[in-house]
């Protein structure tokens, strides 16, 4: 069954204007009993600079997440705890092989409640890590700041905020994909063509927003100062939880539900084990409601199949134009990783999500390009 256009999108935690960003601004402070978490997170940069990060984490009182009563509070707490945990692990070389129980136990429990891995991810460091400078003004790139950083500075802030800007730019696509499925269900080729034309325009804006990361985030600063703290874990124990050591992916653009929604809605299949396994793993780091949206979108009427069989040449051309723009987005991503990561690597580079990212991104682009319809002259 096709997704119901606008009203049902809210059931998936999707806002018509903000997309996967929360409809209500993220909390900027937890209730008073969680002040130790707030204080430690506020001081992460200074604690890292002075070499006192691990000492400060070990000195935290153990607080129970039972006192968190709303989804917004739980998301705020998750942001604080995963940032503290990654700051602890990556505070110095070699990385720590454990997280102390005073932090590990509440993090483990909260991650289980949210059904996400207990490590930094797009859902926390991007979706829940912003505030409006002017609360009365609209949300936009001229009215936004971060809430939590590791070392601070405009480069780190802008990396997270520009990524939120990609989410904002692509937000209208979610209703268009739902409307497109409604058009398929109603056998309305003209309406689907219109949806795809608008979708291509949204994708073009998304590409521009994606490249906007270069406006304030210097590649050298990102690679040498920011990237470390977004990196995953290789055998990190959460003390006091009884869980086996964790090997987890860190923050990755592949954890964006928006990019996977483009693929799913347009019927772009990533069935190479290299891409399928990684993208499936990244989906586990998304908010539960957003994962459900992707599942239901994938189960709905196929826009691609209808474009193939409808016998409506303008529809096929509009579908291909949308897919080509998505392919261009992936090509721009490859170029961006070259400027921000690959040129600094010696040997085979790994992304913060743990993938052989260059090979994986190239294969994902090939698979996207392969979804275009072969039109007869």
mmCIF file of N, CA and C in Angstrom, residues 53-60 62 84-85 88-89 96-107 236-241:
data_model
loop_
_atom_site.group_PDB
_atom_site.id
_atom_site.type_symbol
_atom_site.label_atom_id
_atom_site.label_comp_id
_atom_site.label_asym_id
_atom_site.label_seq_id
_atom_site.Cartn_x
_atom_site.Cartn_y
_atom_site.Cartn_z
ATOM 1 N N UNK A 53 40.357 14.033 30.053
ATOM 2 C CA UNK A 53 39.070 13.507 29.607
ATOM 3 C C UNK A 53 38.711 12.203 30.307
ATOM 4 N N UNK A 54 39.640 11.265 30.299
ATOM 5 C CA UNK A 54 39.325 9.955 30.889
ATOM 6 C C UNK A 54 39.152 10.053 32.404
ATOM 7 N N UNK A 55 39.931 10.893 33.013
ATOM 8 C CA UNK A 55 39.794 11.116 34.449
ATOM 9 C C UNK A 55 38.408 11.680 34.768
ATOM 10 N N UNK A 56 37.941 12.616 33.956
ATOM 11 C CA UNK A 56 36.644 13.240 34.203
ATOM 12 C C UNK A 56 35.505 12.247 34.011
ATOM 13 N N UNK A 57 35.602 11.380 33.000
ATOM 14 C CA UNK A 57 34.562 10.368 32.795
ATOM 15 C C UNK A 57 34.519 9.404 33.973
ATOM 16 N N UNK A 58 35.683 8.966 34.420
ATOM 17 C CA UNK A 58 35.730 8.023 35.540
ATOM 18 C C UNK A 58 35.148 8.626 36.812
ATOM 19 N N UNK A 59 35.199 9.957 36.942
ATOM 20 C CA UNK A 59 34.720 10.624 38.153
ATOM 21 C C UNK A 59 33.231 10.950 38.105
ATOM 22 N N UNK A 60 32.560 10.662 37.002
ATOM 23 C CA UNK A 60 31.138 10.953 36.908
ATOM 24 C C UNK A 60 30.340 10.106 37.898
ATOM 25 N N UNK A 62 27.158 7.785 38.677
ATOM 26 C CA UNK A 62 26.331 6.950 37.805
ATOM 27 C C UNK A 62 24.876 7.394 37.932
ATOM 28 N N UNK A 84 30.541 11.815 25.071
ATOM 29 C CA UNK A 84 31.448 11.551 26.191
ATOM 30 C C UNK A 84 32.168 10.220 25.996
ATOM 31 N N UNK A 85 31.440 9.210 25.525
ATOM 32 C CA UNK A 85 32.052 7.895 25.328
ATOM 33 C C UNK A 85 33.119 7.936 24.242
ATOM 34 N N UNK A 88 36.126 9.783 25.411
ATOM 35 C CA UNK A 88 36.919 8.935 26.307
ATOM 36 C C UNK A 88 37.763 7.941 25.502
ATOM 37 N N UNK A 89 37.135 7.254 24.556
ATOM 38 C CA UNK A 89 37.846 6.221 23.794
ATOM 39 C C UNK A 89 38.988 6.828 22.992
ATOM 40 N N UNK A 96 41.244 3.996 24.100
ATOM 41 C CA UNK A 96 40.860 3.180 25.251
ATOM 42 C C UNK A 96 40.110 1.941 24.777
ATOM 43 N N UNK A 97 40.265 0.870 25.504
ATOM 44 C CA UNK A 97 39.584 -0.379 25.155
ATOM 45 C C UNK A 97 38.323 -0.593 25.988
ATOM 46 N N UNK A 98 37.978 0.405 26.806
ATOM 47 C CA UNK A 98 36.780 0.264 27.628
ATOM 48 C C UNK A 98 36.172 1.637 27.895
ATOM 49 N N UNK A 99 34.903 1.618 28.302
ATOM 50 C CA UNK A 99 34.225 2.804 28.816
ATOM 51 C C UNK A 99 33.838 2.487 30.257
ATOM 52 N N UNK A 100 34.203 3.344 31.234
ATOM 53 C CA UNK A 100 33.905 3.050 32.640
ATOM 54 C C UNK A 100 32.418 2.847 32.895
ATOM 55 N N UNK A 101 32.109 2.018 33.880
ATOM 56 C CA UNK A 101 30.729 1.624 34.152
ATOM 57 C C UNK A 101 29.817 2.807 34.433
ATOM 58 N N UNK A 102 30.342 3.864 35.068
ATOM 59 C CA UNK A 102 29.486 4.998 35.418
ATOM 60 C C UNK A 102 28.884 5.661 34.180
ATOM 61 N N UNK A 103 29.559 5.550 33.058
ATOM 62 C CA UNK A 103 29.047 6.047 31.794
ATOM 63 C C UNK A 103 28.479 4.906 30.955
ATOM 64 N N UNK A 104 29.133 3.756 30.999
ATOM 65 C CA UNK A 104 28.761 2.638 30.132
ATOM 66 C C UNK A 104 27.375 2.106 30.436
ATOM 67 N N UNK A 105 27.038 1.973 31.728
ATOM 68 C CA UNK A 105 25.742 1.378 32.057
ATOM 69 C C UNK A 105 24.564 2.243 31.604
ATOM 70 N N UNK A 106 24.545 3.552 31.903
ATOM 71 C CA UNK A 106 23.417 4.338 31.384
ATOM 72 C C UNK A 106 23.405 4.437 29.862
ATOM 73 N N UNK A 107 24.577 4.484 29.239
ATOM 74 C CA UNK A 107 24.627 4.522 27.783
ATOM 75 C C UNK A 107 24.074 3.231 27.194
ATOM 76 N N UNK A 236 35.673 -2.485 21.999
ATOM 77 C CA UNK A 236 35.555 -1.639 23.190
ATOM 78 C C UNK A 236 34.526 -2.241 24.136
ATOM 79 N N UNK A 237 34.918 -2.400 25.395
ATOM 80 C CA UNK A 237 34.042 -2.988 26.406
ATOM 81 C C UNK A 237 33.294 -1.887 27.156
ATOM 82 N N UNK A 238 31.997 -2.076 27.316
ATOM 83 C CA UNK A 238 31.198 -1.197 28.167
ATOM 84 C C UNK A 238 31.159 -1.845 29.554
ATOM 85 N N UNK A 239 31.995 -1.349 30.433
ATOM 86 C CA UNK A 239 32.160 -1.960 31.757
ATOM 87 C C UNK A 239 30.829 -2.028 32.504
ATOM 88 N N UNK A 240 30.649 -3.115 33.207
ATOM 89 C CA UNK A 240 29.490 -3.256 34.075
ATOM 90 C C UNK A 240 28.209 -3.630 33.374
ATOM 91 N N UNK A 241 28.261 -3.874 32.060
ATOM 92 C CA UNK A 241 27.030 -4.200 31.330
ATOM 93 C C UNK A 241 26.907 -5.691 31.023
#
